[in-house]
Short mmCIF file of C-alpha atoms in Angstrom, two decimals:
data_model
loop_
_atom_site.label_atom_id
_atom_site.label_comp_id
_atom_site.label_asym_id
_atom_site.label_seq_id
_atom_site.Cartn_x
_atom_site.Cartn_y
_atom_site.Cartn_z
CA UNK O 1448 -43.46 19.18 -4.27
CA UNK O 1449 -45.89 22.19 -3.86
CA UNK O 1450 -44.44 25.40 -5.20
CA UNK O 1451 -45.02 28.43 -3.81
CA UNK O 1452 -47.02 31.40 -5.53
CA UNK O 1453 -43.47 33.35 -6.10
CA UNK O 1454 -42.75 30.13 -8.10
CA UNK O 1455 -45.40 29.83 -9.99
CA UNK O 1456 -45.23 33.25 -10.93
CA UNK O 1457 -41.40 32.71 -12.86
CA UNK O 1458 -42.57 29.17 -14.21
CA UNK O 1459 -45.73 30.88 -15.94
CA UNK O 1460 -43.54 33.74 -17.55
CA UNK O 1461 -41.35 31.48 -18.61
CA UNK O 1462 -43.87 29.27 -19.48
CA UNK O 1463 -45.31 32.06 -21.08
CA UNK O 1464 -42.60 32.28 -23.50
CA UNK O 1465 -42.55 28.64 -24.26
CA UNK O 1466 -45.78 28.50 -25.63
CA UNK O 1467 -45.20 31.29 -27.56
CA UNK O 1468 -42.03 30.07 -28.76
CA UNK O 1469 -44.21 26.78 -30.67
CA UNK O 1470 -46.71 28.44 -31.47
CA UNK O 1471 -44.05 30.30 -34.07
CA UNK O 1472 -42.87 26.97 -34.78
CA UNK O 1473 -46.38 25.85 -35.80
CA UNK O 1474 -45.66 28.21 -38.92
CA UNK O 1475 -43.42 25.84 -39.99
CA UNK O 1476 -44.14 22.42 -38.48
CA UNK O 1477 -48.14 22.10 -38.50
CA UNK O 1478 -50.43 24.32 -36.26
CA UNK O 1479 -50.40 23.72 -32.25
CA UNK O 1480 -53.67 23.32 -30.70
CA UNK O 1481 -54.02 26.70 -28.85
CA UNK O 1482 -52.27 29.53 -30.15
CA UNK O 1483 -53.44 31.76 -27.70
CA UNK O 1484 -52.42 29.97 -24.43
CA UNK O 1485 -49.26 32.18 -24.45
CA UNK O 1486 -52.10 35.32 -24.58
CA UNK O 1487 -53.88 33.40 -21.88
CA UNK O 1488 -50.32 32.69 -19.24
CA UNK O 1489 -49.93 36.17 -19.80
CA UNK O 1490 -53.11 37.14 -18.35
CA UNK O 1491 -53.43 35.37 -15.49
CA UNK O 1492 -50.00 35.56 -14.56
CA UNK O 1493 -50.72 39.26 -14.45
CA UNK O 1494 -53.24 38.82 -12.27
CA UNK O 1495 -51.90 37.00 -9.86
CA UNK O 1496 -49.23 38.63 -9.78
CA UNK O 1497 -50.51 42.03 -8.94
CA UNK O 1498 -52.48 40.21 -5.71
CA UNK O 1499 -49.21 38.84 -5.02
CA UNK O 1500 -47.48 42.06 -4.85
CA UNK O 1501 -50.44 43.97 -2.96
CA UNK O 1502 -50.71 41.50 -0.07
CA UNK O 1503 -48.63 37.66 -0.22
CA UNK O 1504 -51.78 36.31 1.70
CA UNK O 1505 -54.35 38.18 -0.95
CA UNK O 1506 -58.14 36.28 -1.07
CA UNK O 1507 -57.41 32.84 -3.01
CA UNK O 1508 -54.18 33.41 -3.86
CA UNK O 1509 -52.96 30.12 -3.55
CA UNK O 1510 -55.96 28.82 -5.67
CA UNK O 1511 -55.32 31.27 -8.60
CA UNK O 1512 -51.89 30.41 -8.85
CA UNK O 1513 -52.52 26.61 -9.10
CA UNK O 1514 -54.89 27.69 -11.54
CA UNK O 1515 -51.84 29.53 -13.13
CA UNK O 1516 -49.55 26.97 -12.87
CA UNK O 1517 -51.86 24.07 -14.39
CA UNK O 1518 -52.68 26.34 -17.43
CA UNK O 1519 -48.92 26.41 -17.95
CA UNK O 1520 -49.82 22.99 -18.84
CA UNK O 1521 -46.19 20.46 -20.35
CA UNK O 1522 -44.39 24.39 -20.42
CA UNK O 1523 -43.68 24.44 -16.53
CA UNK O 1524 -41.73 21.48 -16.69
CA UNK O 1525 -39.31 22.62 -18.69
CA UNK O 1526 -40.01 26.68 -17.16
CA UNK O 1527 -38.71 25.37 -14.07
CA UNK O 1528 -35.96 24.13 -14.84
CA UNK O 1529 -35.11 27.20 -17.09
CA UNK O 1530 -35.75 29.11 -13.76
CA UNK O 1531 -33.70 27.16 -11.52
CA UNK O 1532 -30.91 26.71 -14.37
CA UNK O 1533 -30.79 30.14 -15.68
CA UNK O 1534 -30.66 28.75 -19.34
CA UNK O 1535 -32.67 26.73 -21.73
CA UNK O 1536 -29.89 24.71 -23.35
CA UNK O 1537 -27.32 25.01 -25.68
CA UNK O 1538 -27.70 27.81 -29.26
CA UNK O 1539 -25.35 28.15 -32.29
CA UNK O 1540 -22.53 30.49 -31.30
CA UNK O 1541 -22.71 32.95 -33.95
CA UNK O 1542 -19.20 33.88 -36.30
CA UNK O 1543 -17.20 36.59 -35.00
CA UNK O 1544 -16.59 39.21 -37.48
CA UNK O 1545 -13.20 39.03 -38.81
CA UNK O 1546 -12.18 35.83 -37.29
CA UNK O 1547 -12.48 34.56 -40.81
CA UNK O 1548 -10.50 35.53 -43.84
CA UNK O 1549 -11.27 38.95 -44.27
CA UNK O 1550 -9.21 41.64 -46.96
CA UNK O 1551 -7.15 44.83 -46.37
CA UNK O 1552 -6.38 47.37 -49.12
CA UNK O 1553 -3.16 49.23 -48.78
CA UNK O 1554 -2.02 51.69 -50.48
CA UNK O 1555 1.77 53.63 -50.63
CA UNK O 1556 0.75 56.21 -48.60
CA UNK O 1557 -0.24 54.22 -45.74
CA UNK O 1558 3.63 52.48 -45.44
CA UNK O 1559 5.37 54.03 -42.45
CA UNK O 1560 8.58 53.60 -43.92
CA UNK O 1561 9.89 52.61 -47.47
CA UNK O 1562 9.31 48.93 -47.04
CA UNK O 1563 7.03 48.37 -43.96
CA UNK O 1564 3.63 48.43 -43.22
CA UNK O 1565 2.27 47.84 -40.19
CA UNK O 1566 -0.94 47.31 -38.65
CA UNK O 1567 -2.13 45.39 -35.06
CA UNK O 1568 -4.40 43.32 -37.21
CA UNK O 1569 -1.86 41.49 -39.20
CA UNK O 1570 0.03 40.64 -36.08
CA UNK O 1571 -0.03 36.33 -35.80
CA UNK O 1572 -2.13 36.00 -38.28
CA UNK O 1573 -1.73 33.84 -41.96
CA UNK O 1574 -1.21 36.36 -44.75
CA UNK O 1575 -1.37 36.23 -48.58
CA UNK O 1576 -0.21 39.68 -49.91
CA UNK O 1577 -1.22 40.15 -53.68
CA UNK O 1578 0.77 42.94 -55.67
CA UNK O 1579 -2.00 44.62 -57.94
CA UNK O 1580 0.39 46.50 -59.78
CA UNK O 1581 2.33 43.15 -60.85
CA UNK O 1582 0.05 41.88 -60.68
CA UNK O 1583 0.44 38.51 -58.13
CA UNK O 1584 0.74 36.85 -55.39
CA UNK O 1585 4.06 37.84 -52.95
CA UNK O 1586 6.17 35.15 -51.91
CA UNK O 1587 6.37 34.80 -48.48
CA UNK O 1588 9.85 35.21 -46.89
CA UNK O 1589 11.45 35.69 -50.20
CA UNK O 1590 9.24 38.92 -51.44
CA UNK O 1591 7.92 39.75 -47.94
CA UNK O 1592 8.53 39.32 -44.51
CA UNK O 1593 5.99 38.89 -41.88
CA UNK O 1594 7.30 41.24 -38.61
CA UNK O 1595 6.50 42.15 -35.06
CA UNK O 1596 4.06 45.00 -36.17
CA UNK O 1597 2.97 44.05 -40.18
CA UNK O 1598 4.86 42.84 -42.73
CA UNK O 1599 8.30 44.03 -44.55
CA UNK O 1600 8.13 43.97 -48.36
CA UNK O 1601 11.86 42.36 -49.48
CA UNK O 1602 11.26 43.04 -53.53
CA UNK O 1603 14.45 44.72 -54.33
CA UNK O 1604 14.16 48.61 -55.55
CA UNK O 1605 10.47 48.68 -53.65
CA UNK O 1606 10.02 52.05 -52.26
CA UNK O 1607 6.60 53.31 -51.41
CA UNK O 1608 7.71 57.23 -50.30
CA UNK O 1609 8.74 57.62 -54.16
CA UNK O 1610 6.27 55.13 -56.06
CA UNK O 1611 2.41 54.79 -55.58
CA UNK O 1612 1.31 50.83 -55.44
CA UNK O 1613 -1.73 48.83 -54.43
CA UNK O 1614 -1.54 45.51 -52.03
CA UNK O 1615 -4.36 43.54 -51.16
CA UNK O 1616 -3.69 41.93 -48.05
CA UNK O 1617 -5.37 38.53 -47.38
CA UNK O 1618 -5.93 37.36 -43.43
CA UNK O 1619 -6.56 33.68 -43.62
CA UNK O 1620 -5.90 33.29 -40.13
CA UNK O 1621 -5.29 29.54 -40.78
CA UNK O 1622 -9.61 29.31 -40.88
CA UNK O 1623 -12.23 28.86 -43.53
CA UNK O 1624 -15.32 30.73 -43.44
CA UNK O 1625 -18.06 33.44 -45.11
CA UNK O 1626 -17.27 36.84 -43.65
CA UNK O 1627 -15.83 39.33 -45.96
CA UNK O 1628 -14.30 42.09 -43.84
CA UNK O 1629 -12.68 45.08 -45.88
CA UNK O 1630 -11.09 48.05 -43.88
CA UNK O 1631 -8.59 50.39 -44.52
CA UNK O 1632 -10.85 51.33 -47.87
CA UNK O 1633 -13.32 54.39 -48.30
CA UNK O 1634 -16.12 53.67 -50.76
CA UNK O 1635 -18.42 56.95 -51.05
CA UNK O 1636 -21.45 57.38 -52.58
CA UNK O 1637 -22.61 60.17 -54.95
CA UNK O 1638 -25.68 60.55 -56.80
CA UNK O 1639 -26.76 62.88 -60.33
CA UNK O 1640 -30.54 64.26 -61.61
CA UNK O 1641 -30.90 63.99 -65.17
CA UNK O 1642 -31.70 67.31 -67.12
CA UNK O 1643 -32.82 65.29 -69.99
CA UNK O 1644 -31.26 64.15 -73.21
CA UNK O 1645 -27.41 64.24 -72.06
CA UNK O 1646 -25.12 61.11 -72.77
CA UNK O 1647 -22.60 61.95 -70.30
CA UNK O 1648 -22.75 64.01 -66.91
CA UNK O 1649 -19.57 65.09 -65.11
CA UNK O 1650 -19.10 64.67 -61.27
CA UNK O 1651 -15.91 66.38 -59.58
CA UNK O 1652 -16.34 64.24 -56.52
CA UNK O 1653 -15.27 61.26 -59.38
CA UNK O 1654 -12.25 63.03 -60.52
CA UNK O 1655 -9.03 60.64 -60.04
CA UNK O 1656 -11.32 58.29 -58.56
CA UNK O 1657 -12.23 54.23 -59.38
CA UNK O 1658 -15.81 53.90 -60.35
CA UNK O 1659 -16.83 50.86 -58.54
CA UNK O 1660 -20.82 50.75 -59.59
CA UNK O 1661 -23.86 53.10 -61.14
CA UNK O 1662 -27.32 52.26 -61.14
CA UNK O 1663 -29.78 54.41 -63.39
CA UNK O 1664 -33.46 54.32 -62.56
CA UNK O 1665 -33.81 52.07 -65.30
CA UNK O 1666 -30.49 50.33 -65.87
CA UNK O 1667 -28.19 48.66 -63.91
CA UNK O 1668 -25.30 46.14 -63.84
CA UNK O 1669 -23.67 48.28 -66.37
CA UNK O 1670 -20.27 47.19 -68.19
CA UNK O 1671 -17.03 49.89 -67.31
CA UNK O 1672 -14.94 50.81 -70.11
CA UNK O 1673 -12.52 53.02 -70.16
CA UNK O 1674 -11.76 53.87 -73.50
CA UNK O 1675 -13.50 53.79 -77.29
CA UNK O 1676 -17.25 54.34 -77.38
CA UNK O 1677 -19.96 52.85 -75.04
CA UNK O 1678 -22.53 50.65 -76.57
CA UNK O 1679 -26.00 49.31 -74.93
CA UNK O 1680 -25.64 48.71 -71.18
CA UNK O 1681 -21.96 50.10 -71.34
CA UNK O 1682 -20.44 53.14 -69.87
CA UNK O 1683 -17.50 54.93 -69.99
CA UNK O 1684 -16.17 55.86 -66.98
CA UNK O 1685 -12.70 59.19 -67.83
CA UNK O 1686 -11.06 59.50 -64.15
CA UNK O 1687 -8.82 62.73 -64.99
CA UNK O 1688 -12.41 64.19 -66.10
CA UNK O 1689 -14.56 62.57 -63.32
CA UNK O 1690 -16.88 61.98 -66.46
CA UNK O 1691 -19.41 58.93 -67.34
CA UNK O 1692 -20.57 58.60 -70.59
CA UNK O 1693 -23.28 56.22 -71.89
CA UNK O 1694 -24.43 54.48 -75.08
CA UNK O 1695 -26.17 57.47 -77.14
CA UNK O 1696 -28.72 54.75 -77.03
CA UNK O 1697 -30.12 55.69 -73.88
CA UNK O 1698 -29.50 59.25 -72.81
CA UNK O 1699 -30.72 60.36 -69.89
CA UNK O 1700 -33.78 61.70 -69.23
CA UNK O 1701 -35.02 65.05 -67.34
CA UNK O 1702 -35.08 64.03 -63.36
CA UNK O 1703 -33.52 60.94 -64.28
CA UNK O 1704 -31.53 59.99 -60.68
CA UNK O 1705 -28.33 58.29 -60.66
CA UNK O 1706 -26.29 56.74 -57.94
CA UNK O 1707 -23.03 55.21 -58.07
CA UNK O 1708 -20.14 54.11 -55.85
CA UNK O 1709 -16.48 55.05 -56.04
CA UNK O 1710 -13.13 54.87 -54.05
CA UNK F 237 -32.31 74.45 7.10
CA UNK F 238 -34.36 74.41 4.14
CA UNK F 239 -36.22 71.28 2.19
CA UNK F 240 -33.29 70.10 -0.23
CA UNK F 241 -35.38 67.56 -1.79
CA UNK F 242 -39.60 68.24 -1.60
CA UNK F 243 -40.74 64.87 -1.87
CA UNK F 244 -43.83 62.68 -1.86
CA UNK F 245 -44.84 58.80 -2.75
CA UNK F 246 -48.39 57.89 -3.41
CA UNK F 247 -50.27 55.15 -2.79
CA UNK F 248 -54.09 52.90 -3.15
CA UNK F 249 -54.60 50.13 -0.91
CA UNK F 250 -56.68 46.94 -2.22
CA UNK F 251 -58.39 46.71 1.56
CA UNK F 252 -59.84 50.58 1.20
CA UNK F 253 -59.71 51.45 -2.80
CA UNK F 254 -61.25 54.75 -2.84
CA UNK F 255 -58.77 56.14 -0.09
CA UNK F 256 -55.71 57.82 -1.63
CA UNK F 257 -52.76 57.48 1.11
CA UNK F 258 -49.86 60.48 0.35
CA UNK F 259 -46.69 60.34 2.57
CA UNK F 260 -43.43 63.09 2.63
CA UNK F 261 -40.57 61.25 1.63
CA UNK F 262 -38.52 65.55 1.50
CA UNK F 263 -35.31 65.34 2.63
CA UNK F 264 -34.32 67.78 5.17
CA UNK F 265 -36.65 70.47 7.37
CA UNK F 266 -38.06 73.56 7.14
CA UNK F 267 -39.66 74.65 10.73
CA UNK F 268 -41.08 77.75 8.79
CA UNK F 269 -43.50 75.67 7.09
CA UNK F 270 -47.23 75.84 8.24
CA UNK F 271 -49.07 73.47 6.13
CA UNK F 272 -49.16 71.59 3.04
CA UNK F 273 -51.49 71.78 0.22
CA UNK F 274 -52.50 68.41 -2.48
CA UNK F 275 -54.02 69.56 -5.94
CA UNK F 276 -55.04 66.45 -7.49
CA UNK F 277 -55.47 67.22 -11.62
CA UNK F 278 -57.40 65.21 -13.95
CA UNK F 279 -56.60 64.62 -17.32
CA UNK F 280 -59.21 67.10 -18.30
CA UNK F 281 -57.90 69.69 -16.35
CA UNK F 282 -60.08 69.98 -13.02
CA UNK F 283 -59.36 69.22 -10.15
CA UNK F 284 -60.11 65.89 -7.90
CA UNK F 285 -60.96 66.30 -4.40
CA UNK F 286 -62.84 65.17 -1.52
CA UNK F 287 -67.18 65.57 -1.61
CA UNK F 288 -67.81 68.83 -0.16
CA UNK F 289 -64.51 70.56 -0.23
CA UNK F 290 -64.82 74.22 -1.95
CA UNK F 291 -60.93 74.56 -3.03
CA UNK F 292 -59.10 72.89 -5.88
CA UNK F 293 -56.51 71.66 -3.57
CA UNK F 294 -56.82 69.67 -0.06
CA UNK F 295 -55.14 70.79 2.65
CA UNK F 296 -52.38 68.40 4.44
CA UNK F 297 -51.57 69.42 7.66
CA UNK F 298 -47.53 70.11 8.24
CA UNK F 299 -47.30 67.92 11.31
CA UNK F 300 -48.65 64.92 9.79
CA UNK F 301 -46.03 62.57 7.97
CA UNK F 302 -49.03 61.00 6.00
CA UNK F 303 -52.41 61.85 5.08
CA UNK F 304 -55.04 59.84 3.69
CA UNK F 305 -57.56 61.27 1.23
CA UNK F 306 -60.88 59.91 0.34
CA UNK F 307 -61.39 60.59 -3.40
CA UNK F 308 -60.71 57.25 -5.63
CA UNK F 309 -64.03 56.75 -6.68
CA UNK F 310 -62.77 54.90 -9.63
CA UNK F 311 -59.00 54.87 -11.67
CA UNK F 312 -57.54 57.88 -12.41
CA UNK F 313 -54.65 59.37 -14.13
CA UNK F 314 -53.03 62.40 -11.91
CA UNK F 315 -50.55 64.92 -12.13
CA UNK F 316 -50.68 65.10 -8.16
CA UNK F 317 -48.90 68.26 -7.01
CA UNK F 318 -47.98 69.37 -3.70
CA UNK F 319 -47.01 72.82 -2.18
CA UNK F 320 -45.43 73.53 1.11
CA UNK F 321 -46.85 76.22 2.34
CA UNK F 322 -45.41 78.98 4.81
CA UNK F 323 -48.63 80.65 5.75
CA UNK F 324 -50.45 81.55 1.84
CA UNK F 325 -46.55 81.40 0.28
CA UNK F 326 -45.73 78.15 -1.36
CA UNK F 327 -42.41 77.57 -0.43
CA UNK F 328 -41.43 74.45 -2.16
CA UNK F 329 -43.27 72.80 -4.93
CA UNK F 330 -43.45 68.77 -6.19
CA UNK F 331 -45.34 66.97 -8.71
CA UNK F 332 -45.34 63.32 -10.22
CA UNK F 333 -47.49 61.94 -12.84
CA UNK F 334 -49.14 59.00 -10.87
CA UNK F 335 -51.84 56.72 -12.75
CA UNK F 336 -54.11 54.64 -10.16
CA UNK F 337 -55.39 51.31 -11.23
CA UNK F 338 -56.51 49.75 -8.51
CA UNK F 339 -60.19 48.71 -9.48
CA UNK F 340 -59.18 47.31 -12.96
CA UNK F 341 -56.53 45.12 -11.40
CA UNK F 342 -58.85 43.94 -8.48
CA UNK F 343 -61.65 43.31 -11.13
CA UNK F 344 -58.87 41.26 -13.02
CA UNK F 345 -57.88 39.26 -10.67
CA UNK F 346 -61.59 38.45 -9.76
CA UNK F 347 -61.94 37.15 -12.86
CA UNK F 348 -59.14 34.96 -12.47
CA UNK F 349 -60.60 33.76 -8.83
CA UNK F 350 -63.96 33.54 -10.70
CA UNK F 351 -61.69 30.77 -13.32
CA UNK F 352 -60.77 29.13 -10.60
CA UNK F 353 -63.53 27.79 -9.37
CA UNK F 354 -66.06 27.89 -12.16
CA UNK F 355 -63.30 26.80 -15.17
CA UNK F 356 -66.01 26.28 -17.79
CA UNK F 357 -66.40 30.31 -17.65
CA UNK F 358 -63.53 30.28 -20.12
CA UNK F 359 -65.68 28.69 -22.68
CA UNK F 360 -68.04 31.68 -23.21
CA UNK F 361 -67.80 33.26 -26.69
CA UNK F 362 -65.56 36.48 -26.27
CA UNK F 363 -64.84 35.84 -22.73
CA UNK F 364 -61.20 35.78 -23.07
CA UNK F 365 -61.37 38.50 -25.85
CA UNK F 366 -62.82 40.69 -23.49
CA UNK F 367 -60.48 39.88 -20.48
CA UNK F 368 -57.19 40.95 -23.12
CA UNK F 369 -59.34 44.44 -23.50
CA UNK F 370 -59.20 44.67 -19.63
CA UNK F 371 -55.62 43.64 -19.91
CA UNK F 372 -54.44 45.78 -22.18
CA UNK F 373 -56.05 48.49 -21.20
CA UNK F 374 -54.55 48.30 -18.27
CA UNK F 375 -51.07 48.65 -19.72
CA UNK F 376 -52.08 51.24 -21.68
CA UNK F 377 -52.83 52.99 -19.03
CA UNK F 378 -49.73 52.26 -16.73
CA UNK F 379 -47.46 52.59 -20.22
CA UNK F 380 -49.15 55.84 -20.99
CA UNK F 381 -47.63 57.72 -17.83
CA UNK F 382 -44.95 55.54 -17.40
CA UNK F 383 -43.47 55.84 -21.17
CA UNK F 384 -45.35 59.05 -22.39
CA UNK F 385 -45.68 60.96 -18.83
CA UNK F 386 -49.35 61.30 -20.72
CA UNK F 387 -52.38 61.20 -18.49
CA UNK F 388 -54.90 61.74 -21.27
CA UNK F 389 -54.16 58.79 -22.66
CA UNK F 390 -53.34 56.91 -19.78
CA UNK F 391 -57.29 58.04 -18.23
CA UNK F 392 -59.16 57.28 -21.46
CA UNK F 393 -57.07 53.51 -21.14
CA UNK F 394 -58.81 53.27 -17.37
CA UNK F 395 -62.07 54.56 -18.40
CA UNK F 396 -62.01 51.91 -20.90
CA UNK F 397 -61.29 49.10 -18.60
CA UNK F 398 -63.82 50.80 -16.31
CA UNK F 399 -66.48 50.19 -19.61
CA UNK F 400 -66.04 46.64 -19.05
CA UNK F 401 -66.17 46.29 -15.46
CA UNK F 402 -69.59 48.51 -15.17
CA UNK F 403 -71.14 45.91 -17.55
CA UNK F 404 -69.04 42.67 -16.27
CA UNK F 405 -72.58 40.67 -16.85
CA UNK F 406 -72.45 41.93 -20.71
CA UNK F 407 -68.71 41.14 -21.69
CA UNK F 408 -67.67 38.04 -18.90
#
């Protein structure tokens, strides 16, 4: 069949793509022959186009698009039926986000009641509730309850209005998978310049808070303790104080910049 | 009743290139108005008009719906402007950035005609170098206005694709 210039026109853009598409994939699978046809499609696609648009019957228009169209070359096989299709095949539906197991930190104050907590995102979905103040694993129905709008902790004497506990609340969702997902948790950021020669520095914003990391400019992956004396890549981290102390090994040094992360 | 919306559209035609067609697209009337005036700026400031005419602007009469201006001796990049007039008052006021690249994309499609039927063209060292200058100059150009409402740019992108068409027998 004989397309018309309009045709032509969406077979070389898509064809356009096409050829740009393996000429990428030459990086990995050996060189194509022309790497700039896609440059090329573009071009005279452009052209004809624009004669197209000023006047459908525009001098040699139907010669410059066959001209188009056999530059397309194998690509405006497959361009057509992209254009007539609307698609190009089948692709790798990516993960949704929190579709697979994914973590929620709770803490007493976010309990609406004594016992339950509740939250839309636990509703119908496979829990594992770990205690960190026990710390373990909850057993289900016997320890905690799953209900319409969270779950119901059952542990006899458990009152979160008078006591201050930790749960880490696993969604499983009956699925296996990569993503992580943590809400319900604030980690902030906070950052110190050295004034040289100091083995501790004091930060109120770290003041009854859990030092999660700290990178110096020239250390990192340090060790937390929280009591005795710090040694080599060690630090100390006091909460009441908001205080980090290092090993008098390596004090800090004038404009020295620190970052770390706490909750 | 006034003008509620002064209006115009623009326009180059591939079968005369160097006449510049202007039409009133204003909604509503005025019946107080008594003519029209077309200032056609450059990207270096002055003014484009007509051979012969001694005022930056060129005058449209009021009656006429459209007017056609002979000016486009090559591409240009315009802040077109146009004042209704009642007698020497301007009583409503338009302008659009407009670029105009009629002779680069009738050169480029030449060259594709030219492809057509002498294919071996395409074989001549820098030949389709040169046409992706054209090219892309020509989006500049378009881009320029379009993106950066910048007609400096935009004109020296034409007068760059005008380079290559005034020595076609040096780059194609």
């Amino acid at each position: 069949m004989a397309y018309t210039v309009p045709q032509i026109i969406d077979i070389a853009t898509v064809s356009g793509y096409l050829a740009q598409s393996e000429v990428e994939k030459g990086v990995l699978f050996g060189q194509r022959k022309d790497p700039q046809l896609p440059m090329k499609i573009y071009m005279e696609k452009k052209a004809v186009e624009w004669a197209y648009d000023q006047d459908s019957d525009y001098e040699d228009i139907k010669a410059t698009a066959n001209y188009l169209f056999a530059l397309c070359g194998k690509y405006a096989i497959l361009a057509n039926y992209i254009v007539n299709n609307s698609t190009g095949g089948d692709y790798v539906s990516p993960i949704t986000l929190g579709s697979s197991p994914y973590l929620i930190v709770v803490t007493s104050s976010q309990f609406s009641d004594a016992t339950n907590y509740n939250n839309a995102n636990l509703v119908g979905k496979t829990l594992s509730v770990f205690w960190n103040d026990i710390p373990r694993f909850l057993i289900p129905d016997v320890e905690y309850e799953v209900t319409a709008t969270g779950i119901n902790i059952l542990v006899p004497g458990f009152d979160a209005t008078s006591a201050s506990y930790t749960f880490f609340i696993f969604i499983t969702n009956g699925s296996t998978g990569t993503t992580f997902n943590i809400t319900n948790t604030t980690i902030t950021n906070g950052f110190y310049t050295g004034v040289g020669g100091e083995i501790y520095f004091d930060a109120v914003d770290l003041i009854d808070k859990e030092l999660l990391e700290l990178e110096r400019e020239s250390f990192s992956a340090f060790e937390i303790i929280y009591s005795g004396t710090p040694t080599m890549k060690q630090l100390k981290f006091e909460s009441a104080l908001g205080r980090v102390t290092f090993s008098a090994d390596f004090p800090i040094a004038a404009a020295e910049q620190i970052v770390y992360l706490f909750q | 009743m006034p003008l509620t919306t002064p209006a115009f559209i623009t326009a180059q035609s591939t079968a005369l290139p160097s006449m510049l067609s202007i039409s009133d697209t204003s909604a509503g009337t005025d019946v107080a108005l008594t003519s029209r005036r077309v200032y056609l700026q450059k990207s270096d400031g002055t003014y484009l008009v007509p051979e012969g005419t001694t005022t930056d602007y060129i005058v449209w009469a009021i009656g006429d719906a459209s007017a056609i201006i002979d000016v486009m001796d090559k591409d240009y990049a315009l802040l077109v402007r146009v004042d209704w007039m009642t007698g020497t008052a301007v009583t409503y006021t338009s302008q659009n950035l407009v670029v105009f690249s009629l002779y680069a994309n009738q050169f480029l499609y030449q060259l594709t005609q030219y492809q057509t039927s002498s294919p071996a063209v395409i074989n001549n060292q820098w030949y389709y170098d040169n046409k992706l200058k054209l090219v892309v100059s020509i989006d500049e150009a378009i881009n320029a206005v379009e993106v950066g409402g910048d007609i400096v740019s935009s004109q020296s992108a034409l007068d760059r694709a005008k380079y290559l068409i005034d020595n076609q027998s040096k780059f194609f």
